[in-house]
Each structure stands twice: as structure tokens, then as C-alpha cells.
Amino acid sequence: MKPRPNWIAGGLSVLWLGFITIPIYAIVAGSVATGQAYMKGGPVAAPASFTLDSFVRVLAGPFLRYFLNTTIITVSTVVLALVLALPLSYVVVRGKGWASRGVFRLFLFGLAIPSQAVIIPMFWVISAIGLYDTWWGVVLPTAAFSMPISVLILTSGMREITNDLYEAMALDGASAFKTFIRLVIPLSKPSIATLCVFNGLHAWNGFLFPLVLTQSDDVKVVTLGLYSFIFQYGADFPALFAAVILSAIPLVLLYLFARRALVAGLMGVGGK
Amino acid sequence: MTRKRIADERPVHRDALKTGRPGAHWAVPGALFFALFALVPLGVVIYLSFTTWKGLGDPQWTGLTSWQELFRDRYIPQSVWIMLGLLVATICVQLPVAALLGTWAAGPQRNRAVLASIYFLPLLLSTAAIAIVWKQLMDPNFGLPAHLKELVGGTGDFIGTSHGALITLVMVGAWQYIPFHMLLFQGAVRSIPDVLYQAAEIDGAGRVRCFFSITLPQLRNTIITSLIFMVVGGLTGFDTVLILTMGGPGRDTTTTPLLMYFEAFRSYHFGKGSAIAVLLIVVATTVSLLLTRLSGYDRMESTKEGV
């Protein structure tokens, strides 16, 4: 049966489309406009000029350096959180006794700690161990604050593994380690993917920890770079918009080629 | 072979081998790491709130001085009210729009799928990028209000007025976060059993009646999830405010987290900043706990009972 058309909802959806696309249009059109054309026509004028100079100006600056820094920090954060959360989740799901329950409670509680509220002590801790203004100084807190959600995603995936499979491994005389490598990790692949996307997005978009824990250009990340461009480029609007577009490239690629993984990662829900 | 022989000799180990269960020590590195970089700072912030510290050297124990300053500072209650006001406005705008759009996008029609994939676009940008783009859009000289001032009046400096700045913040939040909540609702609506709608149709219920009597009650858990995201985000987030308005004009958009940041990293009053942080942690945790308790979310009742 064909549903009747819903005019009210249709109208609302078109209004919303306008609201969503105006800034998107401004970003794309602004990035390829000349500075003069942009200032004269405003953010939503019909395109009157086309130039890629703005991208050249951004790439000639320190942007690539920021991009590299963000990439290194993102990859390290994802790997560190994964390596630590995998065996931990294995204990939560398969371990016996108070330890596994206690560990799970600890991380449920951790989920409620707002990372913004600990930037002052984090500054103190990271300075005290001599990691201020380094990659590691950003990676460690970012990875730590992705642990609770990582454990949640991984455990919900591992709980789906049936007992028969564990028993079959046990009958073969497999040790805990062998079961982990041969059974748990391969069957956790979907949740591992979700977790990598989720943590990757957070690290990639991270602003606060880098803002408070770094200062030099050598370790500056893209988000902070964009922020400083406001002051650095002043009224060079096309360059700012070009930088915004460049900063979104990895996510646009994910969106184009792995939408399902991206959505699952955004939601932070087990990859089913 | 050798492993098996040892196992036979020692029955305790044999059991461990047979079940292949990991010992508690597997959890030690992860738990230790989390404790060091998440739980220790939580303790340190309480300690720092009883000290005076300029960011260099060692913190000096000064007892309740920071807390006394905190309670004397009239900007603190003001910042709390601004934060709560923004939070309420955010919920009133985002929740209904996200629920309606999500329900709409859950339909099977092709054009809806296409539009939904466009609605998704804000999720590809970081908070910083979004705030920077909107800052340009609202620029007093070259932004939208400046170009529209012949049409709608005003000076073009919309974001420089107290109400304008608050409205801009709510609007940018809607642009950034409604797509996310919409996805939540879209998924939830798709999982509502069709039989409910078929039954309603037989009873002669219209589309509006169906929405209020079936869809909304079925979305209860999603509404609460969305609310928790909004509340926690609203009580702690500050990158948007920092980039977009810097807390201005004056202090009219200075929320409590932003005040904490300014006290610590601009005025170098780390003691007082820590006291504000403790206040923030208490408020944010209490509110989200209350929300889960009041709504019965922690019991996670299924809306599918009886279907």
C-alpha cells in the first residue's frame, strides 16, 4: 500500500533542508571565491568567481603540519585504547568473581565523568610527568577518556559470542590467551570497527585537551589550527573556509565509502 | 603434550585450562591506565580547590579560600543561570525537531533517504570547524545579518547583542546536533513493530493520532537517551561558546565551564577554577543521575512488552 503524501512533514523537511544547506553552501562557495567577491556578495551570494588560491594559501602555511599531528594523535589514541580495552573487556565478559564485576562498575562510573571538568588537574598531572606540549600529553588523556565507552562497546559485542564456542575452544584445550586470539578477537571485529571509528572521531575532533595541554606549533592539531586561523588570517574568509574543508577530508571519505561504519561509530553502538 | 600432563597433575589448573577463562590480571593494564588519567585527576581537582596555584611551582594549601571566593563571586550564579537557560532552550528546540524529522526520515520513500543523507552533513565537521563557520556567517561586517540589514533592519551586529548571541548559540547547537538526534530517532522509529500501526488503522486512527498514541510512547527510551546527551553536553560543553562569542557581549554568554576555563587559564586562578570544576562535576553527575532515576531508564523497561 502506498502511503498518502504528508504535506506538513514534507514542508518542514524542506525548511530544514534550507537551514542545513545554507552554511554548507557558504563553506563550499566561500572557499573558491576571491576575497573581494566574498566580502561584496556575502556568504550566500551566487558564485561570481572561481579560484583555488585559498587552498594554495592554506597548504602553503602550517596546515599540513597540523594535519600530520592530528593524524598521529588520532591513530595513537585509537590503538592505545583498543589494546588496553580488549583484554579488559574479555575479563568483564569471561572473567569470574568480583574483579570482573568491579571493573565493569568502575567503567560505568567513568562514563559519567565529564572530561571538560578535569582539564585543570589534567594540566597539572601532564605537566608534572613532563609531557606538557607533546603528542603523548594529548594521547594519554584522550585515550583514557575513551576507555569507558570502548569497554561498553566491546563487552556488548563479546556477550553475543555463544557459550558453545567457548566450550569448543576449551575442549580443544585452548588456554585463555589462545581463546582470546582465535575466538574473541575475530568475532569482535564489528565492535572493534565501531570502536575505532567512535574513538577516532573523538580524537580527530578533540579541542579541549590540545587547547590546554599544548602550545607550540610543532604539536598543534587541526581543530586548534582552525581556531588560530581566525586571528591569523583575519578577514581572509576563503582561506578559513578552505581550511574547514581540508579538515573534514577524512570524514568525507568515510562518509562516501563506509557510511555504515561511520553511522555506527557516531552512535557508539555495537556493530550489528 | 607437556601442558596437558601438567594439567592432569594439578586439578586446579586443569579447570582453568579447560574453561579457558582469563584471570583478573588481564584487566590490570587498562584499569590502571584509566585510574591514572581519569580517576587521579578527579581527586587532584578536589585537592587543588583547597589551594592557591598560579600554574607554576607548587600549589599552596590555603584551605577554604577558593571556596569562599567562589561563594562571594556573583558571576558564578549568573553563569549557572545562563548555562541552564541555554540548556532549556536547546532541549525545547532540538527534541521536537529531531523527533519529527527522525520519524519522517524513517519512512521508506526514496526522496526521504536522499534528504536524510544531506541532513547528515553537519556530522562530518568538528565542533571547532562548525563554530568557526558560523562565526563567519554571523560576522558583523561581512556575515548574513550585515547583508540582510536592508531587508530586516538592525545594525548587522546580531551576535554582538545579548539576545542575538544567545539565539545564535542555540541555533548553532541545533545545526550541529539535531542531525545526530535525528539519526537516533530514525533508528528507533524503524524498530517500532508494524502491527501497532496496522491495528491503529483498523481502529480508524489518523496520522496525527498514530504519531501521538503509538510513535511517541514507543520512542520513550530514545527521548530519554537524547535528553541525557543534551543535558550532559549542555552542562559541560564550551568549545562552541569559546570560539563563537568568547562569553560575550560582556559576560552575557559566559557559562560555568567557560568561567572555569577563564579563571584557570586566563587569570591563572587555578584554585578557584578547580572549585568551579568540582561544582560542575557535582551538578552534571547529579542531574544525569536524577534523569536516569526519575525516568526509570536504569531499569530499561522495554516498550515492546505485550506486542
Coordinates of N, CA and C in Angstrom, one line a residue, chain B residues 40-224:
Chain B
V40 N 42.6 9.7 39.0 CA 43.5 10.6 39.7 C 43.2 12.1 39.5
P41 N 43.0 12.5 38.3 CA 42.7 13.9 38.1 C 41.4 14.3 38.8
L42 N 40.5 13.4 39.0 CA 39.2 13.7 39.7 C 39.6 14.0 41.2
G43 N 40.5 13.2 41.7 CA 41.0 13.5 43.1 C 41.8 14.8 43.2
V44 N 42.7 15.0 42.2 CA 43.5 16.2 42.2 C 42.7 17.4 42.1
V45 N 41.6 17.5 41.4 CA 40.8 18.7 41.2 C 40.2 19.1 42.6
I46 N 39.9 18.1 43.4 CA 39.3 18.4 44.7 C 40.5 19.0 45.6
Y47 N 41.6 18.3 45.5 CA 42.8 18.9 46.2 C 43.1 20.3 45.8
L48 N 43.2 20.5 44.5 CA 43.6 21.9 44.0 C 42.6 22.9 44.4
S49 N 41.3 22.5 44.6 CA 40.3 23.5 45.0 C 40.6 24.1 46.4
F50 N 41.4 23.4 47.2 CA 41.8 23.9 48.5 C 43.2 24.6 48.5
T51 N 43.7 24.9 47.3 CA 45.0 25.5 47.3 C 44.9 26.8 46.5
T52 N 46.1 27.5 46.5 CA 46.2 28.6 45.6 C 47.4 28.3 44.7
W53 N 47.1 28.3 43.4 CA 48.2 27.9 42.5 C 48.1 28.8 41.2
K54 N 49.3 29.3 40.8 CA 49.3 30.2 39.7 C 49.7 29.5 38.4
G55 N 49.8 28.1 38.4 CA 50.1 27.4 37.2 C 51.6 27.0 37.2
L56 N 52.4 27.7 37.9 CA 53.8 27.3 38.0 C 54.2 27.0 39.5
G57 N 55.3 26.3 39.7 CA 55.7 25.9 41.0 C 54.7 25.0 41.7
D58 N 54.7 24.9 43.0 CA 53.8 24.0 43.7 C 52.6 24.7 44.2
P59 N 51.4 24.0 44.2 CA 50.2 24.6 44.8 C 50.4 24.8 46.3
Q60 N 49.9 26.0 46.8 CA 50.0 26.3 48.3 C 48.6 26.0 48.9
W61 N 48.7 25.2 50.0 CA 47.4 24.8 50.7 C 46.9 26.1 51.4
T62 N 45.7 26.5 51.0 CA 45.1 27.7 51.6 C 43.7 27.4 52.1
G63 N 43.4 26.1 52.3 CA 42.1 25.8 52.9 C 40.9 26.2 52.1
L64 N 40.0 26.9 52.7 CA 38.7 27.2 52.1 C 38.7 28.5 51.3
T65 N 39.9 29.1 51.1 CA 39.9 30.5 50.5 C 39.2 30.5 49.1
S66 N 39.5 29.5 48.3 CA 39.0 29.4 46.9 C 37.4 29.3 47.0
W67 N 37.0 28.4 47.9 CA 35.6 28.2 48.0 C 34.8 29.4 48.5
Q68 N 35.5 30.2 49.5 CA 34.9 31.4 49.9 C 34.8 32.4 48.8
E69 N 35.8 32.5 48.0 CA 35.8 33.4 46.8 C 34.7 33.0 45.9
L70 N 34.5 31.6 45.7 CA 33.5 31.1 44.8 C 32.1 31.6 45.2
F71 N 31.8 31.5 46.5 CA 30.5 31.8 47.0 C 30.3 33.3 47.0
R72 N 31.4 34.1 47.1 CA 31.2 35.6 47.0 C 31.0 36.1 45.6
D73 N 31.5 35.3 44.6 CA 31.5 35.8 43.3 C 30.1 35.8 42.6
R74 N 29.6 37.0 42.3 CA 28.2 37.0 41.8 C 28.2 36.5 40.3
Y75 N 29.3 36.4 39.7 CA 29.3 35.9 38.3 C 29.0 34.4 38.2
I76 N 29.3 33.7 39.4 CA 29.1 32.3 39.3 C 27.6 31.9 39.2
P77 N 26.7 32.4 40.1 CA 25.3 32.2 39.9 C 24.8 32.6 38.5
Q78 N 25.3 33.8 38.1 CA 24.9 34.3 36.8 C 25.3 33.3 35.7
S79 N 26.5 32.7 35.8 CA 26.9 31.8 34.7 C 26.1 30.5 34.8
V80 N 25.7 30.1 36.0 CA 24.8 28.9 36.1 C 23.5 29.1 35.4
W81 N 22.9 30.3 35.7 CA 21.6 30.7 35.0 C 21.7 30.7 33.5
I82 N 22.8 31.3 33.0 CA 23.0 31.3 31.6 C 23.1 29.9 31.0
M83 N 23.8 29.1 31.7 CA 24.0 27.7 31.2 C 22.7 27.0 31.2
L84 N 21.9 27.1 32.3 CA 20.6 26.4 32.4 C 19.6 27.0 31.4
G85 N 19.7 28.3 31.2 CA 18.8 28.9 30.2 C 19.1 28.3 28.8
L86 N 20.4 28.3 28.4 CA 20.8 27.8 27.1 C 20.3 26.3 27.0
L87 N 20.5 25.6 28.1 CA 20.2 24.1 28.1 C 18.7 23.9 27.8
V88 N 17.8 24.7 28.5 CA 16.4 24.6 28.4 C 16.0 24.9 26.9
A89 N 16.5 26.0 26.4 CA 16.2 26.5 25.1 C 16.7 25.4 24.1
T90 N 17.8 24.8 24.3 CA 18.4 23.8 23.4 C 17.4 22.6 23.4
I91 N 17.0 22.1 24.6 CA 16.1 21.0 24.6 C 14.8 21.3 23.9
C92 N 14.2 22.5 24.2 CA 12.9 22.8 23.6 C 13.0 22.9 22.0
V93 N 14.1 23.3 21.5 CA 14.3 23.4 20.1 C 14.6 22.0 19.5
Q94 N 15.7 21.3 20.1 CA 16.2 20.1 19.4 C 15.3 18.9 19.5
L95 N 14.7 18.7 20.7 CA 14.0 17.5 20.9 C 12.8 17.3 20.0
P96 N 11.9 18.3 19.9 CA 10.8 18.2 19.0 C 11.2 18.1 17.5
V97 N 12.1 18.9 17.1 CA 12.5 18.9 15.7 C 13.2 17.6 15.3
A98 N 14.1 17.1 16.2 CA 14.7 15.8 16.0 C 13.7 14.7 15.9
A99 N 12.8 14.7 16.8 CA 11.8 13.6 16.8 C 10.9 13.6 15.6
L100 N 10.5 14.8 15.2 CA 9.7 14.9 13.9 C 10.5 14.5 12.7
L101 N 11.7 15.0 12.6 CA 12.5 14.7 11.4 C 12.9 13.3 11.4
G102 N 13.2 12.7 12.5 CA 13.6 11.3 12.6 C 12.4 10.4 12.2
T103 N 11.2 10.7 12.6 CA 10.0 10.0 12.3 C 9.8 10.1 10.8
W104 N 10.0 11.3 10.3 CA 9.8 11.5 8.8 C 10.8 10.7 8.0
A105 N 12.1 10.8 8.4 CA 13.2 10.2 7.7 C 13.1 8.7 7.8
A106 N 12.4 8.1 8.8 CA 12.3 6.7 8.9 C 11.4 6.0 7.8
G107 N 10.6 6.9 7.2 CA 9.7 6.3 6.1 C 10.5 5.7 5.0
P108 N 9.9 4.8 4.3 CA 10.6 4.0 3.2 C 10.9 4.8 1.9
Q109 N 10.3 6.0 1.8 CA 10.4 6.6 0.5 C 11.8 7.0 0.1
R110 N 12.0 7.0 -1.2 CA 13.3 7.2 -1.8 C 13.8 8.6 -1.5
N111 N 12.9 9.6 -1.7 CA 13.3 11.0 -1.6 C 13.7 11.3 -0.1
R112 N 13.1 10.6 0.8 CA 13.4 10.8 2.2 C 14.8 10.3 2.5
A113 N 15.2 9.2 1.9 CA 16.6 8.7 2.1 C 17.6 9.7 1.6
V114 N 17.3 10.3 0.4 CA 18.2 11.3 -0.2 C 18.4 12.5 0.7
L115 N 17.2 13.0 1.1 CA 17.3 14.2 2.0 C 18.0 13.9 3.3
A116 N 17.7 12.7 3.9 CA 18.4 12.3 5.1 C 19.9 12.3 5.0
S117 N 20.4 11.9 3.8 CA 21.8 11.8 3.6 C 22.4 13.2 3.5
I118 N 21.6 14.2 3.1 CA 22.1 15.6 3.2 C 22.0 16.2 4.6
Y119 N 21.0 15.8 5.3 CA 20.9 16.3 6.7 C 22.1 15.8 7.5
F120 N 22.7 14.7 7.1 CA 23.8 14.1 7.8 C 25.0 15.0 7.8
L121 N 25.2 15.9 6.8 CA 26.4 16.6 6.5 C 27.1 17.3 7.7
P122 N 26.3 18.0 8.6 CA 27.0 18.7 9.7 C 27.8 17.7 10.6
L123 N 27.4 16.4 10.6 CA 28.2 15.5 11.4 C 29.6 15.2 10.9
L124 N 29.9 15.7 9.7 CA 31.2 15.5 9.2 C 32.2 16.6 9.6
L125 N 31.7 17.6 10.3 CA 32.6 18.7 10.7 C 32.8 18.7 12.2
S126 N 34.0 19.1 12.6 CA 34.3 19.1 14.1 C 33.6 20.3 14.7
T127 N 33.4 20.3 16.0 CA 32.8 21.4 16.7 C 33.5 22.7 16.4
A128 N 34.8 22.6 16.4 CA 35.6 23.8 16.2 C 35.3 24.4 14.8
A129 N 35.3 23.5 13.8 CA 35.0 23.9 12.4 C 33.7 24.6 12.3
I130 N 32.7 23.9 12.9 CA 31.3 24.5 12.9 C 31.2 25.8 13.5
A131 N 31.8 26.0 14.7 CA 31.8 27.3 15.3 C 32.5 28.3 14.5
I132 N 33.6 28.0 13.8 CA 34.3 28.9 13.0 C 33.5 29.4 11.8
V133 N 32.8 28.4 11.2 CA 32.0 28.7 10.0 C 30.9 29.7 10.4
W134 N 30.2 29.4 11.5 CA 29.1 30.2 12.0 C 29.6 31.6 12.4
K135 N 30.8 31.6 12.9 CA 31.3 32.9 13.3 C 31.5 33.8 12.1
Q136 N 31.9 33.2 10.9 CA 32.0 34.0 9.7 C 30.6 34.3 9.2
L137 N 29.6 33.4 9.3 CA 28.3 33.7 8.8 C 27.6 34.8 9.6
M138 N 28.0 35.0 10.9 CA 27.4 36.0 11.7 C 28.3 37.2 11.9
D139 N 29.3 37.3 11.1 CA 30.3 38.4 11.2 C 29.5 39.7 11.0
P140 N 29.8 40.7 12.0 CA 29.1 41.9 11.9 C 29.3 42.7 10.7
N141 N 30.4 42.5 9.9 CA 30.6 43.3 8.7 C 30.3 42.6 7.4
F142 N 30.7 41.3 7.4 CA 30.6 40.5 6.1 C 29.7 39.3 6.2
G143 N 29.0 39.2 7.3 CA 28.1 38.0 7.5 C 26.7 38.2 7.0
L144 N 25.8 37.2 7.3 CA 24.5 37.2 6.8 C 23.7 38.4 7.4
P145 N 23.7 38.7 8.7 CA 22.9 39.8 9.2 C 23.3 41.2 8.6
A146 N 24.7 41.3 8.3 CA 25.1 42.5 7.6 C 24.6 42.7 6.2
H147 N 24.5 41.6 5.5 CA 24.0 41.6 4.1 C 22.4 41.7 4.1
L148 N 21.8 41.3 5.2 CA 20.3 41.3 5.2 C 19.8 42.6 5.9
K149 N 20.7 43.5 6.3 CA 20.1 44.6 7.2 C 19.2 45.5 6.4
E150 N 19.3 45.6 5.1 CA 18.3 46.4 4.3 C 17.0 45.8 4.4
L151 N 17.0 44.4 4.4 CA 15.7 43.7 4.5 C 15.1 43.7 5.8
V152 N 15.9 43.3 6.8 CA 15.3 43.0 8.2 C 15.7 44.1 9.2
G153 N 16.5 45.0 8.8 CA 16.9 46.1 9.8 C 18.0 45.6 10.7
G154 N 18.3 46.4 11.7 CA 19.4 46.0 12.7 C 20.7 46.6 12.2
T155 N 21.7 46.4 13.0 CA 23.0 47.0 12.6 C 23.9 46.0 11.9
G156 N 23.4 44.8 11.9 CA 24.3 43.7 11.3 C 25.1 43.0 12.4
D157 N 25.2 43.6 13.5 CA 26.0 43.0 14.6 C 25.0 42.2 15.5
F158 N 24.4 41.2 14.9 CA 23.4 40.4 15.6 C 24.0 39.7 16.8
I159 N 25.2 39.1 16.6 CA 25.9 38.3 17.6 C 26.5 39.2 18.7
G160 N 26.6 40.5 18.5 CA 27.1 41.4 19.5 C 26.1 41.9 20.5
T161 N 24.8 41.5 20.2 CA 23.8 41.8 21.2 C 23.6 40.6 22.1
S162 N 23.1 40.9 23.4 CA 22.9 39.8 24.3 C 22.0 38.7 23.8
H163 N 20.8 39.1 23.4 CA 19.8 38.1 22.9 C 20.3 37.5 21.6
G164 N 20.9 38.3 20.7 CA 21.4 37.7 19.5 C 22.5 36.7 19.7
A165 N 23.4 36.9 20.7 CA 24.4 35.9 20.9 C 23.8 34.6 21.5
L166 N 22.8 34.7 22.4 CA 22.2 33.5 22.9 C 21.4 32.8 21.9
I167 N 20.7 33.5 21.0 CA 19.9 32.9 19.9 C 20.9 32.2 19.0
T168 N 22.0 32.8 18.6 CA 23.0 32.2 17.8 C 23.5 30.9 18.3
L169 N 23.8 30.9 19.6 CA 24.3 29.7 20.3 C 23.3 28.5 20.2
V170 N 22.0 28.8 20.4 CA 21.0 27.8 20.3 C 20.9 27.3 18.9
M171 N 21.0 28.3 18.0 CA 20.8 27.9 16.5 C 22.0 27.0 16.1
V172 N 23.2 27.4 16.4 CA 24.4 26.6 16.0 C 24.3 25.2 16.6
G173 N 23.9 25.2 17.9 CA 23.7 23.9 18.6 C 22.7 23.0 17.8
A174 N 21.6 23.6 17.4 CA 20.6 22.9 16.6 C 21.2 22.4 15.3
W175 N 21.9 23.2 14.6 CA 22.5 22.8 13.3 C 23.5 21.7 13.5
Q176 N 24.2 21.7 14.6 CA 25.3 20.7 14.8 C 24.7 19.4 15.3
Y177 N 23.7 19.5 16.3 CA 23.4 18.2 17.0 C 22.1 17.6 16.6
I178 N 21.1 18.4 15.9 CA 19.9 17.8 15.5 C 20.1 16.6 14.6
P179 N 21.0 16.7 13.6 CA 21.3 15.5 12.8 C 21.6 14.3 13.5
F180 N 22.4 14.4 14.6 CA 22.7 13.2 15.4 C 21.5 12.6 16.1
H181 N 20.7 13.5 16.8 CA 19.5 13.0 17.4 C 18.5 12.5 16.4
M182 N 18.4 13.1 15.3 CA 17.6 12.6 14.2 C 17.9 11.2 13.9
L183 N 19.2 10.9 13.8 CA 19.6 9.5 13.5 C 19.1 8.5 14.5
L184 N 19.2 9.0 15.8 CA 18.7 8.1 16.9 C 17.3 7.8 16.7
F185 N 16.5 8.9 16.5 CA 15.0 8.7 16.3 C 14.7 7.9 15.1
Q186 N 15.4 8.1 14.0 CA 15.1 7.4 12.8 C 15.3 5.9 13.0
G187 N 16.4 5.5 13.7 CA 16.6 4.1 14.0 C 15.5 3.5 14.9
A188 N 15.1 4.4 15.9 CA 14.1 3.9 16.9 C 12.7 3.7 16.2
V189 N 12.4 4.7 15.3 CA 11.1 4.6 14.7 C 11.0 3.4 13.8
R190 N 12.1 3.1 13.1 CA 12.1 1.9 12.2 C 11.9 0.6 13.0
S191 N 12.3 0.6 14.3 CA 12.2 -0.7 15.0 C 10.8 -0.8 15.7
I192 N 9.9 0.2 15.5 CA 8.6 0.0 16.0 C 7.8 -1.0 15.2
P193 N 7.2 -2.0 15.9 CA 6.6 -3.1 15.1 C 5.4 -2.6 14.2
D194 N 5.3 -3.0 13.0 CA 4.3 -2.6 12.1 C 2.9 -2.9 12.6
V195 N 2.8 -4.0 13.3 CA 1.4 -4.4 13.7 C 0.7 -3.4 14.5
L196 N 1.5 -2.5 15.2 CA 0.8 -1.5 16.0 C 0.1 -0.5 15.1
Y197 N 0.8 -0.1 14.0 CA 0.1 0.8 13.1 C -1.0 0.2 12.3
Q198 N -0.8 -1.1 12.0 CA -1.9 -1.8 11.3 C -3.2 -1.9 12.2
A199 N -2.9 -2.2 13.4 CA -4.1 -2.3 14.4 C -4.8 -0.9 14.5
A200 N -3.9 0.2 14.5 CA -4.5 1.5 14.7 C -5.3 1.9 13.4
E201 N -4.8 1.4 12.3 CA -5.5 1.7 11.1 C -6.9 1.1 11.0
I202 N -7.0 -0.1 11.5 CA -8.2 -0.9 11.6 C -9.2 -0.1 12.5
D203 N -8.6 0.5 13.6 CA -9.4 1.2 14.5 C -9.8 2.6 14.0
G204 N -9.3 3.0 12.8 CA -9.6 4.2 12.2 C -8.8 5.4 12.7
A205 N -7.6 5.2 13.2 CA -6.8 6.3 13.7 C -6.1 7.0 12.6
G206 N -6.0 8.3 12.6 CA -5.4 9.1 11.5 C -3.9 9.1 11.8
R207 N -3.2 9.9 10.9 CA -1.7 10.0 11.0 C -1.3 10.7 12.3
V208 N -2.0 11.8 12.7 CA -1.6 12.6 13.9 C -1.9 11.7 15.1
R209 N -3.0 11.1 15.1 CA -3.4 10.2 16.3 C -2.3 9.1 16.4
C210 N -1.9 8.5 15.3 CA -0.9 7.5 15.3 C 0.4 8.0 15.9
F211 N 0.8 9.2 15.5 CA 2.1 9.8 16.0 C 2.0 9.9 17.5
F212 N 0.9 10.5 18.0 CA 0.9 10.7 19.5 C 0.6 9.5 20.3
S213 N -0.2 8.6 19.7 CA -0.6 7.4 20.5 C 0.3 6.2 20.3
I214 N 1.1 6.1 19.2 CA 1.9 5.0 19.0 C 3.4 5.4 19.0
T215 N 3.7 6.3 18.0 CA 5.1 6.6 17.8 C 5.8 7.2 19.1
L216 N 5.2 8.3 19.6 CA 5.8 9.0 20.8 C 6.0 8.0 22.0
P217 N 4.9 7.3 22.4 CA 5.1 6.4 23.5 C 6.2 5.4 23.3
Q218 N 6.3 4.9 22.0 CA 7.3 3.9 21.7 C 8.7 4.5 21.7
L219 N 8.8 5.8 21.5 CA 10.1 6.5 21.5 C 10.6 6.9 22.9
R220 N 9.9 6.5 23.9 CA 10.2 6.9 25.3 C 11.7 6.8 25.6
N221 N 12.2 5.6 25.4 CA 13.6 5.3 25.7 C 14.6 6.2 24.9
T222 N 14.2 6.4 23.6 CA 15.1 7.2 22.8 C 15.1 8.7 23.2
I223 N 13.9 9.2 23.6 CA 13.7 10.5 24.1 C 14.6 10.7 25.3
I224 N 14.6 9.7 26.2 CA 15.5 9.9 27.4 C 16.9 9.8 27.1

